[in-house]
Coordinates of C-alpha atoms in Angstrom, one line a residue:
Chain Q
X26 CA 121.5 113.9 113.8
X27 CA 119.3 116.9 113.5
X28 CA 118.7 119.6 116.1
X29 CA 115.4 120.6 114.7
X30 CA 113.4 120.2 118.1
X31 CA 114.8 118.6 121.5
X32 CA 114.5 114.9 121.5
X33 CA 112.2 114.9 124.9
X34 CA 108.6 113.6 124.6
X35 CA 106.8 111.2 123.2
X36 CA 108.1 110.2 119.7
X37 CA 104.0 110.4 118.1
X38 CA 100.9 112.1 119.6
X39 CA 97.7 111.6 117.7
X40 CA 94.7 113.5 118.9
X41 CA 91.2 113.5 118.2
X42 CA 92.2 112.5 115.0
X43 CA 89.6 112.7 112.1
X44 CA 89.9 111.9 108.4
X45 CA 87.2 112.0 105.5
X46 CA 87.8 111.1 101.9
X47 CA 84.5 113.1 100.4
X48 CA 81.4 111.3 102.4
X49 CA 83.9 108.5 103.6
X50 CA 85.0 108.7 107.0
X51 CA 87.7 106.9 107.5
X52 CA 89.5 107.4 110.8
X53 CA 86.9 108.6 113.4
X54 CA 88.8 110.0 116.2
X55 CA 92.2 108.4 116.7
X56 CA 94.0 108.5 119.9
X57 CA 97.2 107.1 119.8
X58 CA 100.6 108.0 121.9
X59 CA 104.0 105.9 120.7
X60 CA 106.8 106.2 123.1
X61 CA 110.6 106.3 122.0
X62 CA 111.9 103.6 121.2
X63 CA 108.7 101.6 121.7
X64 CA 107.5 99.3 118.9
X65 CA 103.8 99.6 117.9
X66 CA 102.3 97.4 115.7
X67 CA 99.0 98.2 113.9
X68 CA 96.5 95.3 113.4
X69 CA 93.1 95.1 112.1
X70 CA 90.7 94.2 108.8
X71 CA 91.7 95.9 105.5
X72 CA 89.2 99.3 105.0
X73 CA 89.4 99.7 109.2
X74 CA 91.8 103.0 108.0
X75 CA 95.0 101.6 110.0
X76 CA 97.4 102.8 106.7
X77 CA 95.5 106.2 106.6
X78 CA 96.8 106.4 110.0
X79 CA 100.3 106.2 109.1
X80 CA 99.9 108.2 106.4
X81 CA 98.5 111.0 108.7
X82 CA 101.3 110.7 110.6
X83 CA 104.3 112.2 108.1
X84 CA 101.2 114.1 106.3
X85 CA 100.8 112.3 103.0
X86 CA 97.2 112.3 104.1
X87 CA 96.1 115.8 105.6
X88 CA 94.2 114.7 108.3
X89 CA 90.3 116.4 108.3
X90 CA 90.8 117.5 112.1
X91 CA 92.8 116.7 115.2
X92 CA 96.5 117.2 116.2
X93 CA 99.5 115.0 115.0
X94 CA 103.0 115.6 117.2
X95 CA 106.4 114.4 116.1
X96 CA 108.6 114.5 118.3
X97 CA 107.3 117.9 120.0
X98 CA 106.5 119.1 116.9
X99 CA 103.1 119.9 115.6
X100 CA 103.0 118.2 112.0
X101 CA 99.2 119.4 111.7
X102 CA 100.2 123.2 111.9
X103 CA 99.9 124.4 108.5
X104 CA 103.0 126.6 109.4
X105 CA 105.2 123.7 109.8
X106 CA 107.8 123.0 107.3
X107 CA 106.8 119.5 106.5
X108 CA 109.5 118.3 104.6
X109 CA 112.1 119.1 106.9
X110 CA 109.7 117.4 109.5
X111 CA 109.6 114.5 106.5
X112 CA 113.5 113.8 107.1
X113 CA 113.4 112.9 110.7
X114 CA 110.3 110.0 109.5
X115 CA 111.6 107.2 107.7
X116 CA 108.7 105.5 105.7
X117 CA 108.6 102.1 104.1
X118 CA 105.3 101.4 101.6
X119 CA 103.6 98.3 100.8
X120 CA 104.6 98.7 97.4
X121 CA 108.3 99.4 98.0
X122 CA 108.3 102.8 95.5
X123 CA 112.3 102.3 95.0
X124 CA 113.3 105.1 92.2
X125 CA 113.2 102.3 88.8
X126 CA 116.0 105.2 87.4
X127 CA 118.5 104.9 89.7
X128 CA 120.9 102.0 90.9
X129 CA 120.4 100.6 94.5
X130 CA 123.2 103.1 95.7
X131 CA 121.3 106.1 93.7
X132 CA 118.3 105.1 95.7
X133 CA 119.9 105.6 99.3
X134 CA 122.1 108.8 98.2
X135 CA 120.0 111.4 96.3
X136 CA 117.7 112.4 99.1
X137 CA 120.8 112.4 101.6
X138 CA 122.5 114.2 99.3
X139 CA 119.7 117.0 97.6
X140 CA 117.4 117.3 100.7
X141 CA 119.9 117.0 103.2
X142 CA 122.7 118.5 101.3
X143 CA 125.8 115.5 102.6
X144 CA 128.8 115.7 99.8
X145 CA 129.2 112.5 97.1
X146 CA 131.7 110.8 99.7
X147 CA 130.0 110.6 102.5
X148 CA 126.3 110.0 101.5
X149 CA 127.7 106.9 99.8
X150 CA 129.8 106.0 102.4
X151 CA 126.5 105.9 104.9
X152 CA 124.6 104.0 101.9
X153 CA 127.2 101.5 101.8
X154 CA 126.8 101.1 105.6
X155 CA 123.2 100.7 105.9
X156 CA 123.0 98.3 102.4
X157 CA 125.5 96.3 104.7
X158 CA 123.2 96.2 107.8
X159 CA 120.3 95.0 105.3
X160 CA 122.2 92.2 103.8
X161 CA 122.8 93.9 100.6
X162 CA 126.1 95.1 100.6
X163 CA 126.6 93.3 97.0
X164 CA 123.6 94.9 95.6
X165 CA 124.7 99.1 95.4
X166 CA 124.9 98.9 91.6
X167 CA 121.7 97.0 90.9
X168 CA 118.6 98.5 89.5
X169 CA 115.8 97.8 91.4
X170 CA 114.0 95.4 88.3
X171 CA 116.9 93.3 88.9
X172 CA 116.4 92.5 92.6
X173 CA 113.6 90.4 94.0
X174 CA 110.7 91.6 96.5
X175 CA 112.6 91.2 99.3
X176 CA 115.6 92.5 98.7
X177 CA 113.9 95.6 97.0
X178 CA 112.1 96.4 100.3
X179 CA 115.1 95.8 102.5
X180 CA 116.8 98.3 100.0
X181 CA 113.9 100.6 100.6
X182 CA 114.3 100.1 104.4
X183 CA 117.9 101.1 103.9
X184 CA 117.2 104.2 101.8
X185 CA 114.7 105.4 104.6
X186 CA 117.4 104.6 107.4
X187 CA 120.6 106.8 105.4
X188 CA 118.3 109.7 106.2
X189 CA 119.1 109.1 109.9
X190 CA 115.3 109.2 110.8
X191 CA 114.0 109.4 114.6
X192 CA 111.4 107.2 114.1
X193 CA 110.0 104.8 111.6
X194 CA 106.2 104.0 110.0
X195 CA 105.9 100.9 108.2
X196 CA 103.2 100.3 105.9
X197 CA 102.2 96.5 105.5
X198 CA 106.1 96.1 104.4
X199 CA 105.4 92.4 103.8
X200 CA 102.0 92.1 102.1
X201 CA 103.7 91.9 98.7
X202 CA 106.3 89.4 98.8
X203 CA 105.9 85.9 98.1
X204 CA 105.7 83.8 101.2
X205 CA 109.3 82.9 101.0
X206 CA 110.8 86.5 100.7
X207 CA 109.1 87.7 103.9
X208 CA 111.3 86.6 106.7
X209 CA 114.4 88.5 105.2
X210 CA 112.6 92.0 105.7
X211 CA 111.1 90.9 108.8
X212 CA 114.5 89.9 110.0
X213 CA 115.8 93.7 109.5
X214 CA 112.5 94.6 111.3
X215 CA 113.5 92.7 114.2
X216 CA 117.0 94.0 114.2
X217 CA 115.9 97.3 113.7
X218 CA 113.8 96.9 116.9
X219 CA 116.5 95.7 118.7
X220 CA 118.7 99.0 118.3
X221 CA 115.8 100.8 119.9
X222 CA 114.3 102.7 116.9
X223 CA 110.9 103.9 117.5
X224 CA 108.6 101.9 115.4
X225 CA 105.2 102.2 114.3
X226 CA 104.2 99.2 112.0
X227 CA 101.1 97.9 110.3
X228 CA 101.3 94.6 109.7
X229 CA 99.3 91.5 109.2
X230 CA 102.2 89.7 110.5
X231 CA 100.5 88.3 113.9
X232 CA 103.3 86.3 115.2
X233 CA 106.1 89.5 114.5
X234 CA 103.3 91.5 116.3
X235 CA 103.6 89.2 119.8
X236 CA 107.3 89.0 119.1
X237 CA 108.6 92.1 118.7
X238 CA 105.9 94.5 119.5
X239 CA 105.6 96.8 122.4
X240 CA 102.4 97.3 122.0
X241 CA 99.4 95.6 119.8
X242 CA 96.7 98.2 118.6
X243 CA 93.5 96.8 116.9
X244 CA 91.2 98.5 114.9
X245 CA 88.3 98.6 112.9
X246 CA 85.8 100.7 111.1
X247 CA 88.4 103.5 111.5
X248 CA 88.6 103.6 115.7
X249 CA 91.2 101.7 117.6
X250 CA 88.9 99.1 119.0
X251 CA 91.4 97.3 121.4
X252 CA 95.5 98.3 122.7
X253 CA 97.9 96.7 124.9
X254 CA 100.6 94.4 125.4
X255 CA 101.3 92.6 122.4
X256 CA 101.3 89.1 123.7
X257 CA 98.0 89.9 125.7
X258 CA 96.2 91.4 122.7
X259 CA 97.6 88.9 120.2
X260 CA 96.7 85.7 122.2
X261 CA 94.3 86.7 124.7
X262 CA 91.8 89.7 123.4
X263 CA 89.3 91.0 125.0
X264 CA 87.0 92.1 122.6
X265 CA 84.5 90.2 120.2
X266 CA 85.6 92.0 117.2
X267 CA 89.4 91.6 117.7
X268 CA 88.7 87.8 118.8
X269 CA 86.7 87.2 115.1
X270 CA 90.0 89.0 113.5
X271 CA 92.2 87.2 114.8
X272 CA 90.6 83.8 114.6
X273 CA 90.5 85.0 110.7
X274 CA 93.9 85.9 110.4
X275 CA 95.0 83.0 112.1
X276 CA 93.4 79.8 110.8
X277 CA 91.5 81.8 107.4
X278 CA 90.6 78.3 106.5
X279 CA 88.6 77.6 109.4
X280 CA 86.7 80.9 109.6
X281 CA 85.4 80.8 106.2
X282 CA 83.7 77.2 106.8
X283 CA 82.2 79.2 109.7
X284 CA 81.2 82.2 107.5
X285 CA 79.7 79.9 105.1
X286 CA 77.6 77.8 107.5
Chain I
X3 CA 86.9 73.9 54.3
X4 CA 88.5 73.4 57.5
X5 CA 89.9 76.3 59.3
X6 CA 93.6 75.8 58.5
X7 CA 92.8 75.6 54.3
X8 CA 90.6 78.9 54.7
X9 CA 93.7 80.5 56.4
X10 CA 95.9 79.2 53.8
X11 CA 93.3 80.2 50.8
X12 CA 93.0 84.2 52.5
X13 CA 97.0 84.3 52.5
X14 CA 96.8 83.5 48.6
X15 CA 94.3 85.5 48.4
X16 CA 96.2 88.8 49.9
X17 CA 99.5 88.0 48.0
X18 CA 97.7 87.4 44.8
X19 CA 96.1 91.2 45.1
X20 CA 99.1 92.4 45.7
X21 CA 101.1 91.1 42.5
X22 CA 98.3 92.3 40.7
X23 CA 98.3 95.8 41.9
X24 CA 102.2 95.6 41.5
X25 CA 101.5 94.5 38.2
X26 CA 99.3 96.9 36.7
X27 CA 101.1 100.0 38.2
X28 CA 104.9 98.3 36.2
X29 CA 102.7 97.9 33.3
X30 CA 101.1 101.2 33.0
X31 CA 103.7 103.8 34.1
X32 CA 106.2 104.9 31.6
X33 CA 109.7 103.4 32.9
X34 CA 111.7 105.5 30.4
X35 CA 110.6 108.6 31.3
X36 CA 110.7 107.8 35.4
X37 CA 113.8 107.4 35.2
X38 CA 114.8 110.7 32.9
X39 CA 113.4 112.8 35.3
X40 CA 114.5 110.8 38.9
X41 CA 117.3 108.9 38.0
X42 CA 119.6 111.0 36.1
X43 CA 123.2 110.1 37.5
X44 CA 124.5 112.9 36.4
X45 CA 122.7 115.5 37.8
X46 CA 122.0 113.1 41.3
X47 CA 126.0 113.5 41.4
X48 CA 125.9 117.5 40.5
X49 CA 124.3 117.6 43.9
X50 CA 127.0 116.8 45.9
X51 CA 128.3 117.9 48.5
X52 CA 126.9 120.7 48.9
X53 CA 123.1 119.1 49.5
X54 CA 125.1 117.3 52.1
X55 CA 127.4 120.4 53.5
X56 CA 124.9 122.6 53.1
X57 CA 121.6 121.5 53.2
X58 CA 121.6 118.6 55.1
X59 CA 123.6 120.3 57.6
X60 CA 121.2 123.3 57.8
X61 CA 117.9 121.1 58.3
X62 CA 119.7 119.4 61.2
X63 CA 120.4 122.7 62.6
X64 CA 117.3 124.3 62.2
X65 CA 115.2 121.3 63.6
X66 CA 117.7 120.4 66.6
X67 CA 117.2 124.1 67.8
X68 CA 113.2 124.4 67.7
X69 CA 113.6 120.4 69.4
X70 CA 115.7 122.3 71.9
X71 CA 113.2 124.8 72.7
X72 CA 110.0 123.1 72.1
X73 CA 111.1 120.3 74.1
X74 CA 112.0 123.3 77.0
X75 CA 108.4 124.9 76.3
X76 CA 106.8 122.1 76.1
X77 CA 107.8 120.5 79.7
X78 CA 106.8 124.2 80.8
X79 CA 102.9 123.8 79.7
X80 CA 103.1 119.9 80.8
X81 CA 103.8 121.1 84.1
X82 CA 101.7 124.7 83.7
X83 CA 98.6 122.1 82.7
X84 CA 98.9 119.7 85.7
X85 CA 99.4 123.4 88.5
X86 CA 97.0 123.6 90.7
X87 CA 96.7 127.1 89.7
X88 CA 93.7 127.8 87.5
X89 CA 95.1 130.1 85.3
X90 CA 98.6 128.1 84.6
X91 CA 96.1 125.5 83.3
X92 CA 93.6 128.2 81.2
X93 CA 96.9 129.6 79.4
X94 CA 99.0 126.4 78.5
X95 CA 95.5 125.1 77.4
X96 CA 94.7 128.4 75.1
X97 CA 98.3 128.0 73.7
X98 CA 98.2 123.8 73.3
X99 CA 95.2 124.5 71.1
X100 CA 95.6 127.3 69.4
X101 CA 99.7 126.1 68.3
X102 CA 98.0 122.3 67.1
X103 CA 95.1 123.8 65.5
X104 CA 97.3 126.4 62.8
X105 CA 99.4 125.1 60.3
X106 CA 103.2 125.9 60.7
X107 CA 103.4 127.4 58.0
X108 CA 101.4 130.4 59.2
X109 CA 103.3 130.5 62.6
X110 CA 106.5 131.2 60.3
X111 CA 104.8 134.0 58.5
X112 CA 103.3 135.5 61.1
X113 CA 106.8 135.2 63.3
X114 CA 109.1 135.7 60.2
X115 CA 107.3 139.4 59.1
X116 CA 105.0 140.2 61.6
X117 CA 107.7 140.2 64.7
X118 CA 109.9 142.1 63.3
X119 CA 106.9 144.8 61.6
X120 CA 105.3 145.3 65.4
X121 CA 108.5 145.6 67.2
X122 CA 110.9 147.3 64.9
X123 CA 113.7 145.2 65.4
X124 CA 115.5 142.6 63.0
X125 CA 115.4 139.5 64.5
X126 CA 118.4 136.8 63.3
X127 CA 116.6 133.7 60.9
X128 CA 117.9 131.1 63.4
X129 CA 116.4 132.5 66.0
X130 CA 113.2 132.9 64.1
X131 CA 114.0 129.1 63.0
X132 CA 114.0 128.3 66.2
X133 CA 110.9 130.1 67.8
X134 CA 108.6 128.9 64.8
X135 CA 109.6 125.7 65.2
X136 CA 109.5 125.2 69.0
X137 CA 106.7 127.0 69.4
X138 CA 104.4 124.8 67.0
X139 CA 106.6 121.4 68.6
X140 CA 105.7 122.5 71.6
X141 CA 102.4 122.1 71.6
X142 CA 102.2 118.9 70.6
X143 CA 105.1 118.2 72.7
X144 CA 103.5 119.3 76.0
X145 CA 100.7 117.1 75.6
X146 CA 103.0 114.1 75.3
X147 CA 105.2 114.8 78.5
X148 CA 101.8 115.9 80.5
X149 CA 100.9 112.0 79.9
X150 CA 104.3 111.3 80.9
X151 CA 104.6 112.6 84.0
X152 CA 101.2 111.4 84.9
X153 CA 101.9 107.7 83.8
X154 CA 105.0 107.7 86.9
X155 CA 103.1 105.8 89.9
X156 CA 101.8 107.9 92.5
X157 CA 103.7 106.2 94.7
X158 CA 107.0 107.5 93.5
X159 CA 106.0 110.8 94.9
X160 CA 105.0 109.5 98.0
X161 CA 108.3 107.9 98.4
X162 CA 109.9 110.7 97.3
X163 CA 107.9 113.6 99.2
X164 CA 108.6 111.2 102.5
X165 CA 112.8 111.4 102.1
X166 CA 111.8 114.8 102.7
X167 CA 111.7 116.3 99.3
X168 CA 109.7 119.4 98.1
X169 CA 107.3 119.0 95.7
X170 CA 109.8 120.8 92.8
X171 CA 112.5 118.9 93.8
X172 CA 110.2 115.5 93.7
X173 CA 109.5 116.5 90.2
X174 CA 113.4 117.2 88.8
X175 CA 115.0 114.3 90.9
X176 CA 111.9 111.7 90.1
X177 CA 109.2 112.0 88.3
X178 CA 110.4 114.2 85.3
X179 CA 113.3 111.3 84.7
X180 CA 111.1 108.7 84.6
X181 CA 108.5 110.6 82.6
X182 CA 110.4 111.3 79.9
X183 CA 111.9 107.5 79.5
X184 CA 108.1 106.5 79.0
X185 CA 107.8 109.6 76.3
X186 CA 110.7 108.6 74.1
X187 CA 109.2 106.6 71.7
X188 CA 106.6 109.8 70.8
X189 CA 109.2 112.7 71.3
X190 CA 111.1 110.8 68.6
X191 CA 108.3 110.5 66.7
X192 CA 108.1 114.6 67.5
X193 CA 111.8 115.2 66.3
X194 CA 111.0 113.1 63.1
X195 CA 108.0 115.4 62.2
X196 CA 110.1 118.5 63.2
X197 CA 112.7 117.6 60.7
X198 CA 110.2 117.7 58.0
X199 CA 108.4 120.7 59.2
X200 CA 112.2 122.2 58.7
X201 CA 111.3 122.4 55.3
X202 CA 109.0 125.7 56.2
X203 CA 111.7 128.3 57.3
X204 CA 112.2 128.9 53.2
X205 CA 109.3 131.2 53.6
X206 CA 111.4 133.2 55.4
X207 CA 113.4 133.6 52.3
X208 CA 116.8 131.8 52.3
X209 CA 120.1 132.9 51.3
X210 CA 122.3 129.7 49.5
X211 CA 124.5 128.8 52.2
X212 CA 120.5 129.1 54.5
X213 CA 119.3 126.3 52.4
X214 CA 117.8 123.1 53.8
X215 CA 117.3 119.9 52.2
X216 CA 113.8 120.5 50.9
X217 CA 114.5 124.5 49.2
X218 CA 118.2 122.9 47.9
X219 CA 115.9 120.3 45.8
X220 CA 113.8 122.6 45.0
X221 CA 115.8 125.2 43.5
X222 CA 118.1 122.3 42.2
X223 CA 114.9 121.1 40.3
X224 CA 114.4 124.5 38.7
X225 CA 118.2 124.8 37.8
X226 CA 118.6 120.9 36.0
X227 CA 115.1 121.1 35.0
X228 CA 115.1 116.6 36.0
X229 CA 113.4 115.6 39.6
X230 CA 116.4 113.8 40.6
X231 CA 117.2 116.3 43.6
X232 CA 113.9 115.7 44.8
X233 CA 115.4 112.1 45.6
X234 CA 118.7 113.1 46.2
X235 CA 116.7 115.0 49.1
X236 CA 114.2 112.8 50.1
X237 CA 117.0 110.0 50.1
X238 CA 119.1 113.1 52.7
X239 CA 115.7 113.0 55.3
X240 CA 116.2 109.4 55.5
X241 CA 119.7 109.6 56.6
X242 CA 118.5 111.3 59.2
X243 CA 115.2 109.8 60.4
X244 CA 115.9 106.3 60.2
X245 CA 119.3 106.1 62.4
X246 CA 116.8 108.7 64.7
X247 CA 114.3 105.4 65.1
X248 CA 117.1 103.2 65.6
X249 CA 118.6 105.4 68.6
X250 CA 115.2 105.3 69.6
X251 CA 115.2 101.6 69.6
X252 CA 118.5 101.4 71.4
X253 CA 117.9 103.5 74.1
X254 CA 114.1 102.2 74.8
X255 CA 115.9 99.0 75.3
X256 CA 118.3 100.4 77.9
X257 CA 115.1 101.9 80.0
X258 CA 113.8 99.4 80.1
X259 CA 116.2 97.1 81.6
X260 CA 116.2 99.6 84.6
X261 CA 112.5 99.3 84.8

């Protein structure tokens, strides 16, 4: 799709990685290697600074020091052009942040068409493919007020795909949909997975993260506390902290009786 | 008194105020003479067309060029205010206050003689129309769209910036459309002041077939020696303000169905 750098390499290097929001430090030295193709899921308590990880990653967060690589590429070096770096990183938010102006079809087409510069025909023509692949091949002239949470995010999951990225960072992509409404995205996840994109996910989905995860990384207070296998890290962890998580995440009934008493 | 008869005794209350009010002012003002002076037929029909060919005509001219380029200058000091470079921000700052804190009137003065005095050239009325008013809209204007653009979610950008956008093309493409359907309701309310503020250019000293609404009555006035163009005009603004809201309406409604 692009021939910006040779596709040879680890798909993310993150080095020494440090990030401060005034007196807040956030990330506090982040080592971190995704190969392609793998799937790494993110797990961990909300403040342990897994988002601002992913964030650091395409640079929507300047990092305070240490090296990101994508794909060979230095993102961190201030020389880089970062949008054209952008392209080849698909992104998915929490918060889905489809464009409320423009129909579902509008969505997926005016980055392929004003960033990378595709004619009217054929950006739609890969719109309509990827809506198709996401289940929402009757949706293009929707608004995105008149879909539901799901299908809005599985839009957005489209959009980020008709830019042909090499790899993809998903922020929490569930965490806002009603309970029903999650299996849908997580479905196109999976799928997604499947064709061997490279995946970097944060996620408080446990049982996606044993499933279709590579690799599990746990973190708190801004360092990766715990990595490996998914199935190993999921059901058997090693540490204290990530066994307390879990045991949270897991059965949230039980561990607040425990808290409490 | 339970709550529901003290309700009911306030209504009375309000509605009885206002008969009386209505009352005294039908009582008091001389009916005969009103309607010598406002509602003279024939003079009201002397008016027309011309107040409509003419000067209804020129007012929508005048006030949908300095929209035109107030709305342009305007968008240029919302986005000079929000720069990151200091002195974008000083200057559309200077210029925000000193165009909302002087009447319009002097800007049309000071534009109408003093441009062409310094720089010895003539410069055509609608394009000192159009300056005048644009650069007095502006002001006001710019302030509006800067809350505009900062009402669009920050994660718009975020979305946008990660497709790979530039920050400029961010702005055109996504934040600037969505801005302005969250300004409509008070750049309408902009346009409807403009159209009044029209009334100014006769400063400039207009030639009959230059006229607007407001220097037609005027002279109309003078000429009939009866008020009644003063509401033939005033009834000519409405023609033109009150379909204005009513677009307004309309398309608010459309926006926000894609919301």
């Amino acid at each position: 799709m692009t021939t910006d750098a040779p596709p040879e390499g680890p798909a993310i290097e993150v080095a020494g990685l440090h990030k401060s929001f005034g007196d807040l430090e956030v990330l506090k030295g982040i080592d971190l290697t995704v190969r392609r193709g793998e799937v790494v899921c993110v797990i961990g308590p909300s403040g342990s600074g897994k988002s601002t990880l992913l964030r650091c990653v395409n640079l929507l967060e300047q990092p305070t020091a240490g090296k990101v690589t994508v794909s060979g590429t230095e993102v961190t070096d201030p020389d880089v052009d970062i949008d054209r770096m952008r392209r080849r990183i698909g992104m998915v938010f929490q918060a889905f942040n489809l464009f409320p102006h423009l129909t579902v079809l509008g969505n997926l087409t005016i980055s392929q068409r004003r960033v990378l510069g595709r004619g009217k025909a054929e950006a739609e023509r890969l719109a309509r493919a990827h809506l198709a692949g996401v289940g929402l091949g009757d949706k293009e002239s929707a608004y995105p007020a008149q879909l539901s949470g799901g299908q809005q995010q599985r839009a957005a999951i489209a959009r980020a795909l008709s830019m042909g990225p090499e790899l993809m960072l998903f922020d929490e992509p569930t965490s806002a949909l009603d309970p029903e409404l999650v299996g849908d995205v997580l479905a196109v996840m999976r799928k997604l997975a499947d064709e061997g994109m490279t995946m970097l996910v944060v996620t408080h989905e446990m049982s996606f993260a044993r499933e279709v995860a590579d690799r599990v990384i746990f973190m708190d207070d801004g360092q990766i506390v715990e990595e490996g296998p998914a199935e190993q890290v999921v059901t058997d962890p090693q540490h204290q902290r990530t066994r307390l998580f879990l045991a949270r995440v897991l059965d949230p009934a039980a561990a607040e009786v425990k808290e409490v008493g | 008194m339970t709550p529901r008869k003290r309700a009911r005794t306030m209504r009375g209350a309000q509605y009885g105020v206002l008969l009386l009010v209505a009352a005294v002012l039908a009582l008091t003002a001389d009916w005969g003479e009103i309607r010598r002076a406002f509602f003279d037929v024939e003079v009201a029909k002397a008016q027309f067309p011309e107040i409509i060919t003419t000067a209804l005509v020129n007012t929508v001219i005048y006030t949908g060029l300095g929209f035109a380029f107030g709305l342009a200058l305007g968008l240029l000091l919302a986005l000079m205010k929000l720069s990151s470079v200091p002195p974008n921000r000083w200057l559309a700052t200077v210029y925000i206050e000193f165009f909302r804190g002087v009447p319009a009137l002097l800007v049309f003065i000071a534009l109408g003689y003093g441009v062409p005095l310094a720089f010895q050239v003539r410069v055509d009325k609608l394009v000192t129309v159009m300056l005048a008013l644009g650069l007095v809209g502006a002001a006001y204007m710019a302030e509006t769209i800067r809350a505009g653009i900062q009402a669009v979610p920050k994660g718009q950008v975020e979305a946008a910036r990660s497709l790979g956008m530039s920050h400029g093309r961010a702005m055109i493409s996504i934040v600037i459309p969505q801005a302005f359907r969250i300004v409509l309701p008070p750049l309408a309310n902009e346009l409807i002041l403009l159209t009044k503020d029209s009334s100014l250019v006769y400063v400039l000293g207009l030639a009959l077939e230059e006229q607007e609404l407001s220097k037609f009555g005027k002279d109309a006035l003078n000429d009939y020696r009866s008020l009644t163009p003063i509401l033939v005009a005033g009834l000519c603004y409405l023609i033109i303000t009150i379909p204005l809201g009513h677009l307004v309406r309309r398309l608010e409604a459309k926006a926000a169905r894609a919301k």
